[in-house]
Amino acid sequence: MPTGPDSGVSGHVNQVYLIVLLGSIALAGAADIVFDAPTTWRDPHLLLEGGVLAFCIASAAWLGRGWMRERRSLERLQESLASHQNDTVRRQIGRGYVGWPV
């Protein structure tokens, strides 16, 4: 697996770290709510923790949608590039030269 700057590997690793971070925050918030054992759902601390949990879940969903959209866009771009390269080679063959390295 290539690991250069154009390989996308470092971007994938950063995505994994961000997912782990958001998941950890959500789990810690849920554990805090359970350990606090609030007597009413109107408890300010419970409302704050609920907001943090909602923010983490919404952020993860929003980022996931963006990553999937960008992945599809990149796939379409790669298909377009491959098609363009094939057309270029066909034109060169039609003109009688290919320019392949020997």
mmCIF file with all atom_site columns, C-alpha atoms in Angstrom:
data_model
loop_
_atom_site.group_PDB
_atom_site.id
_atom_site.type_symbol
_atom_site.label_atom_id
_atom_site.label_alt_id
_atom_site.label_comp_id
_atom_site.label_asym_id
_atom_site.label_entity_id
_atom_site.label_seq_id
_atom_site.pdbx_PDB_ins_code
_atom_site.Cartn_x
_atom_site.Cartn_y
_atom_site.Cartn_z
_atom_site.occupancy
_atom_site.B_iso_or_equiv
_atom_site.pdbx_formal_charge
_atom_site.auth_seq_id
_atom_site.auth_comp_id
_atom_site.auth_asym_id
_atom_site.auth_atom_id
_atom_site.pdbx_PDB_model_num
ATOM 1   C CA . MET A 1 1   ? 0.000   0.000  0.000   1.00 0.00 ? 1   MET A CA 1
ATOM 2   C CA . PRO A 1 2   ? 1.480   3.348  -0.997  1.00 0.00 ? 2   PRO A CA 1
ATOM 3   C CA . THR A 1 3   ? 1.891   5.868  1.775   1.00 0.00 ? 3   THR A CA 1
ATOM 4   C CA . GLY A 1 4   ? 3.027   8.994  -0.057  1.00 0.00 ? 4   GLY A CA 1
ATOM 5   C CA . PRO A 1 5   ? 1.343   12.393 0.138   1.00 0.00 ? 5   PRO A CA 1
ATOM 6   C CA . ASP A 1 6   ? -0.893  11.558 -2.857  1.00 0.00 ? 6   ASP A CA 1
ATOM 7   C CA . SER A 1 7   ? -1.943  8.114  -1.619  1.00 0.00 ? 7   SER A CA 1
ATOM 8   C CA . GLY A 1 8   ? -4.737  9.295  0.680   1.00 0.00 ? 8   GLY A CA 1
ATOM 9   C CA . VAL A 1 9   ? -3.501  7.030  3.489   1.00 0.00 ? 9   VAL A CA 1
ATOM 10  C CA . SER A 1 10  ? -2.765  9.853  5.926   1.00 0.00 ? 10  SER A CA 1
ATOM 11  C CA . GLY A 1 11  ? -6.233  11.289 5.290   1.00 0.00 ? 11  GLY A CA 1
ATOM 12  C CA . HIS A 1 12  ? -7.796  7.922  6.076   1.00 0.00 ? 12  HIS A CA 1
ATOM 13  C CA . VAL A 1 13  ? -5.776  7.647  9.292   1.00 0.00 ? 13  VAL A CA 1
ATOM 14  C CA . ASN A 1 14  ? -6.928  11.124 10.323  1.00 0.00 ? 14  ASN A CA 1
ATOM 15  C CA . GLN A 1 15  ? -10.534 10.097 9.669   1.00 0.00 ? 15  GLN A CA 1
ATOM 16  C CA . VAL A 1 16  ? -10.109 7.048  11.889  1.00 0.00 ? 16  VAL A CA 1
ATOM 17  C CA . TYR A 1 17  ? -8.586  9.172  14.663  1.00 0.00 ? 17  TYR A CA 1
ATOM 18  C CA . LEU A 1 18  ? -11.459 11.644 14.434  1.00 0.00 ? 18  LEU A CA 1
ATOM 19  C CA . ILE A 1 19  ? -14.052 8.852  14.566  1.00 0.00 ? 19  ILE A CA 1
ATOM 20  C CA . VAL A 1 20  ? -12.333 7.363  17.615  1.00 0.00 ? 20  VAL A CA 1
ATOM 21  C CA . LEU A 1 21  ? -12.181 10.800 19.267  1.00 0.00 ? 21  LEU A CA 1
ATOM 22  C CA . LEU A 1 22  ? -15.874 11.556 18.693  1.00 0.00 ? 22  LEU A CA 1
ATOM 23  C CA . GLY A 1 23  ? -16.836 8.055  19.824  1.00 0.00 ? 23  GLY A CA 1
ATOM 24  C CA . SER A 1 24  ? -14.755 8.411  22.979  1.00 0.00 ? 24  SER A CA 1
ATOM 25  C CA . ILE A 1 25  ? -16.363 11.748 23.806  1.00 0.00 ? 25  ILE A CA 1
ATOM 26  C CA . ALA A 1 26  ? -19.828 10.276 23.288  1.00 0.00 ? 26  ALA A CA 1
ATOM 27  C CA . LEU A 1 27  ? -19.044 7.234  25.464  1.00 0.00 ? 27  LEU A CA 1
ATOM 28  C CA . ALA A 1 28  ? -17.566 9.406  28.205  1.00 0.00 ? 28  ALA A CA 1
ATOM 29  C CA . GLY A 1 29  ? -20.638 11.633 28.142  1.00 0.00 ? 29  GLY A CA 1
ATOM 30  C CA . ALA A 1 30  ? -22.981 8.647  28.332  1.00 0.00 ? 30  ALA A CA 1
ATOM 31  C CA . ALA A 1 31  ? -20.980 7.163  31.214  1.00 0.00 ? 31  ALA A CA 1
ATOM 32  C CA . ASP A 1 32  ? -21.060 10.512 33.021  1.00 0.00 ? 32  ASP A CA 1
ATOM 33  C CA . ILE A 1 33  ? -24.842 10.625 32.729  1.00 0.00 ? 33  ILE A CA 1
ATOM 34  C CA . VAL A 1 34  ? -25.155 7.086  34.096  1.00 0.00 ? 34  VAL A CA 1
ATOM 35  C CA . PHE A 1 35  ? -22.765 7.731  36.991  1.00 0.00 ? 35  PHE A CA 1
ATOM 36  C CA . ASP A 1 36  ? -24.460 11.015 37.931  1.00 0.00 ? 36  ASP A CA 1
ATOM 37  C CA . ALA A 1 37  ? -27.859 9.278  38.122  1.00 0.00 ? 37  ALA A CA 1
ATOM 38  C CA . PRO A 1 38  ? -29.861 12.500 37.757  1.00 0.00 ? 38  PRO A CA 1
ATOM 39  C CA . THR A 1 39  ? -33.237 12.577 39.506  1.00 0.00 ? 39  THR A CA 1
ATOM 40  C CA . THR A 1 40  ? -34.954 14.579 36.768  1.00 0.00 ? 40  THR A CA 1
ATOM 41  C CA . TRP A 1 41  ? -34.384 14.979 33.055  1.00 0.00 ? 41  TRP A CA 1
ATOM 42  C CA . ARG A 1 42  ? -34.343 18.769 33.545  1.00 0.00 ? 42  ARG A CA 1
ATOM 43  C CA . ASP A 1 43  ? -31.076 18.610 35.469  1.00 0.00 ? 43  ASP A CA 1
ATOM 44  C CA . PRO A 1 44  ? -28.734 21.222 33.880  1.00 0.00 ? 44  PRO A CA 1
ATOM 45  C CA . HIS A 1 45  ? -25.812 18.795 33.861  1.00 0.00 ? 45  HIS A CA 1
ATOM 46  C CA . LEU A 1 46  ? -27.927 16.176 32.100  1.00 0.00 ? 46  LEU A CA 1
ATOM 47  C CA . LEU A 1 47  ? -29.033 18.718 29.509  1.00 0.00 ? 47  LEU A CA 1
ATOM 48  C CA . LEU A 1 48  ? -25.418 19.756 28.919  1.00 0.00 ? 48  LEU A CA 1
ATOM 49  C CA . GLU A 1 49  ? -24.239 16.156 28.532  1.00 0.00 ? 49  GLU A CA 1
ATOM 50  C CA . GLY A 1 50  ? -27.177 15.408 26.244  1.00 0.00 ? 50  GLY A CA 1
ATOM 51  C CA . GLY A 1 51  ? -26.169 18.355 24.105  1.00 0.00 ? 51  GLY A CA 1
ATOM 52  C CA . VAL A 1 52  ? -22.583 17.117 23.929  1.00 0.00 ? 52  VAL A CA 1
ATOM 53  C CA . LEU A 1 53  ? -23.784 13.644 22.922  1.00 0.00 ? 53  LEU A CA 1
ATOM 54  C CA . ALA A 1 54  ? -26.089 15.074 20.267  1.00 0.00 ? 54  ALA A CA 1
ATOM 55  C CA . PHE A 1 55  ? -23.261 17.262 18.953  1.00 0.00 ? 55  PHE A CA 1
ATOM 56  C CA . CYS A 1 56  ? -20.881 14.278 18.708  1.00 0.00 ? 56  CYS A CA 1
ATOM 57  C CA . ILE A 1 57  ? -23.430 12.128 16.901  1.00 0.00 ? 57  ILE A CA 1
ATOM 58  C CA . ALA A 1 58  ? -24.426 14.933 14.523  1.00 0.00 ? 58  ALA A CA 1
ATOM 59  C CA . SER A 1 59  ? -20.762 15.767 13.822  1.00 0.00 ? 59  SER A CA 1
ATOM 60  C CA . ALA A 1 60  ? -19.927 12.148 13.054  1.00 0.00 ? 60  ALA A CA 1
ATOM 61  C CA . ALA A 1 61  ? -22.918 11.855 10.711  1.00 0.00 ? 61  ALA A CA 1
ATOM 62  C CA . TRP A 1 62  ? -22.106 15.141 8.968   1.00 0.00 ? 62  TRP A CA 1
ATOM 63  C CA . LEU A 1 63  ? -18.433 14.231 8.507   1.00 0.00 ? 63  LEU A CA 1
ATOM 64  C CA . GLY A 1 64  ? -19.320 10.729 7.319   1.00 0.00 ? 64  GLY A CA 1
ATOM 65  C CA . ARG A 1 65  ? -21.688 12.111 4.676   1.00 0.00 ? 65  ARG A CA 1
ATOM 66  C CA . GLY A 1 66  ? -19.009 14.530 3.496   1.00 0.00 ? 66  GLY A CA 1
ATOM 67  C CA . TRP A 1 67  ? -16.371 11.814 3.300   1.00 0.00 ? 67  TRP A CA 1
ATOM 68  C CA . MET A 1 68  ? -18.678 9.542  1.312   1.00 0.00 ? 68  MET A CA 1
ATOM 69  C CA . ARG A 1 69  ? -19.610 12.374 -1.070  1.00 0.00 ? 69  ARG A CA 1
ATOM 70  C CA . GLU A 1 70  ? -15.934 13.205 -1.626  1.00 0.00 ? 70  GLU A CA 1
ATOM 71  C CA . ARG A 1 71  ? -15.076 9.536  -2.165  1.00 0.00 ? 71  ARG A CA 1
ATOM 72  C CA . ARG A 1 72  ? -17.767 9.253  -4.874  1.00 0.00 ? 72  ARG A CA 1
ATOM 73  C CA . SER A 1 73  ? -16.526 12.477 -6.452  1.00 0.00 ? 73  SER A CA 1
ATOM 74  C CA . LEU A 1 74  ? -12.967 11.160 -6.496  1.00 0.00 ? 74  LEU A CA 1
ATOM 75  C CA . GLU A 1 75  ? -14.104 7.885  -8.084  1.00 0.00 ? 75  GLU A CA 1
ATOM 76  C CA . ARG A 1 76  ? -15.910 9.805  -10.853 1.00 0.00 ? 76  ARG A CA 1
ATOM 77  C CA . LEU A 1 77  ? -12.819 11.948 -11.400 1.00 0.00 ? 77  LEU A CA 1
ATOM 78  C CA . GLN A 1 78  ? -10.591 8.864  -11.646 1.00 0.00 ? 78  GLN A CA 1
ATOM 79  C CA . GLU A 1 79  ? -12.979 7.290  -14.175 1.00 0.00 ? 79  GLU A CA 1
ATOM 80  C CA . SER A 1 80  ? -12.952 10.487 -16.212 1.00 0.00 ? 80  SER A CA 1
ATOM 81  C CA . LEU A 1 81  ? -9.147  10.612 -16.131 1.00 0.00 ? 81  LEU A CA 1
ATOM 82  C CA . ALA A 1 82  ? -8.871  6.982  -17.246 1.00 0.00 ? 82  ALA A CA 1
ATOM 83  C CA . SER A 1 83  ? -11.305 7.643  -20.099 1.00 0.00 ? 83  SER A CA 1
ATOM 84  C CA . HIS A 1 84  ? -9.342  10.728 -21.161 1.00 0.00 ? 84  HIS A CA 1
ATOM 85  C CA . GLN A 1 85  ? -6.068  8.794  -21.078 1.00 0.00 ? 85  GLN A CA 1
ATOM 86  C CA . ASN A 1 86  ? -7.587  6.009  -23.201 1.00 0.00 ? 86  ASN A CA 1
ATOM 87  C CA . ASP A 1 87  ? -8.899  8.552  -25.726 1.00 0.00 ? 87  ASP A CA 1
ATOM 88  C CA . THR A 1 88  ? -5.465  10.184 -25.915 1.00 0.00 ? 88  THR A CA 1
ATOM 89  C CA . VAL A 1 89  ? -3.758  6.836  -26.575 1.00 0.00 ? 89  VAL A CA 1
ATOM 90  C CA . ARG A 1 90  ? -6.326  5.969  -29.269 1.00 0.00 ? 90  ARG A CA 1
ATOM 91  C CA . ARG A 1 91  ? -5.737  9.315  -30.997 1.00 0.00 ? 91  ARG A CA 1
ATOM 92  C CA . GLN A 1 92  ? -1.975  8.782  -30.888 1.00 0.00 ? 92  GLN A CA 1
ATOM 93  C CA . ILE A 1 93  ? -2.329  5.269  -32.316 1.00 0.00 ? 93  ILE A CA 1
ATOM 94  C CA . GLY A 1 94  ? -4.572  6.640  -35.067 1.00 0.00 ? 94  GLY A CA 1
ATOM 95  C CA . ARG A 1 95  ? -1.901  9.181  -35.991 1.00 0.00 ? 95  ARG A CA 1
ATOM 96  C CA . GLY A 1 96  ? 0.750   6.482  -36.187 1.00 0.00 ? 96  GLY A CA 1
ATOM 97  C CA . TYR A 1 97  ? 2.743   7.209  -33.043 1.00 0.00 ? 97  TYR A CA 1
ATOM 98  C CA . VAL A 1 98  ? 2.312   6.066  -29.510 1.00 0.00 ? 98  VAL A CA 1
ATOM 99  C CA . GLY A 1 99  ? 5.370   7.325  -27.692 1.00 0.00 ? 99  GLY A CA 1
ATOM 100 C CA . TRP A 1 100 ? 5.733   4.277  -25.471 1.00 0.00 ? 100 TRP A CA 1
ATOM 101 C CA . PRO A 1 101 ? 9.036   4.227  -23.603 1.00 0.00 ? 101 PRO A CA 1
ATOM 102 C CA . VAL A 1 102 ? 11.448  1.593  -24.852 1.00 0.00 ? 102 VAL A CA 1
#
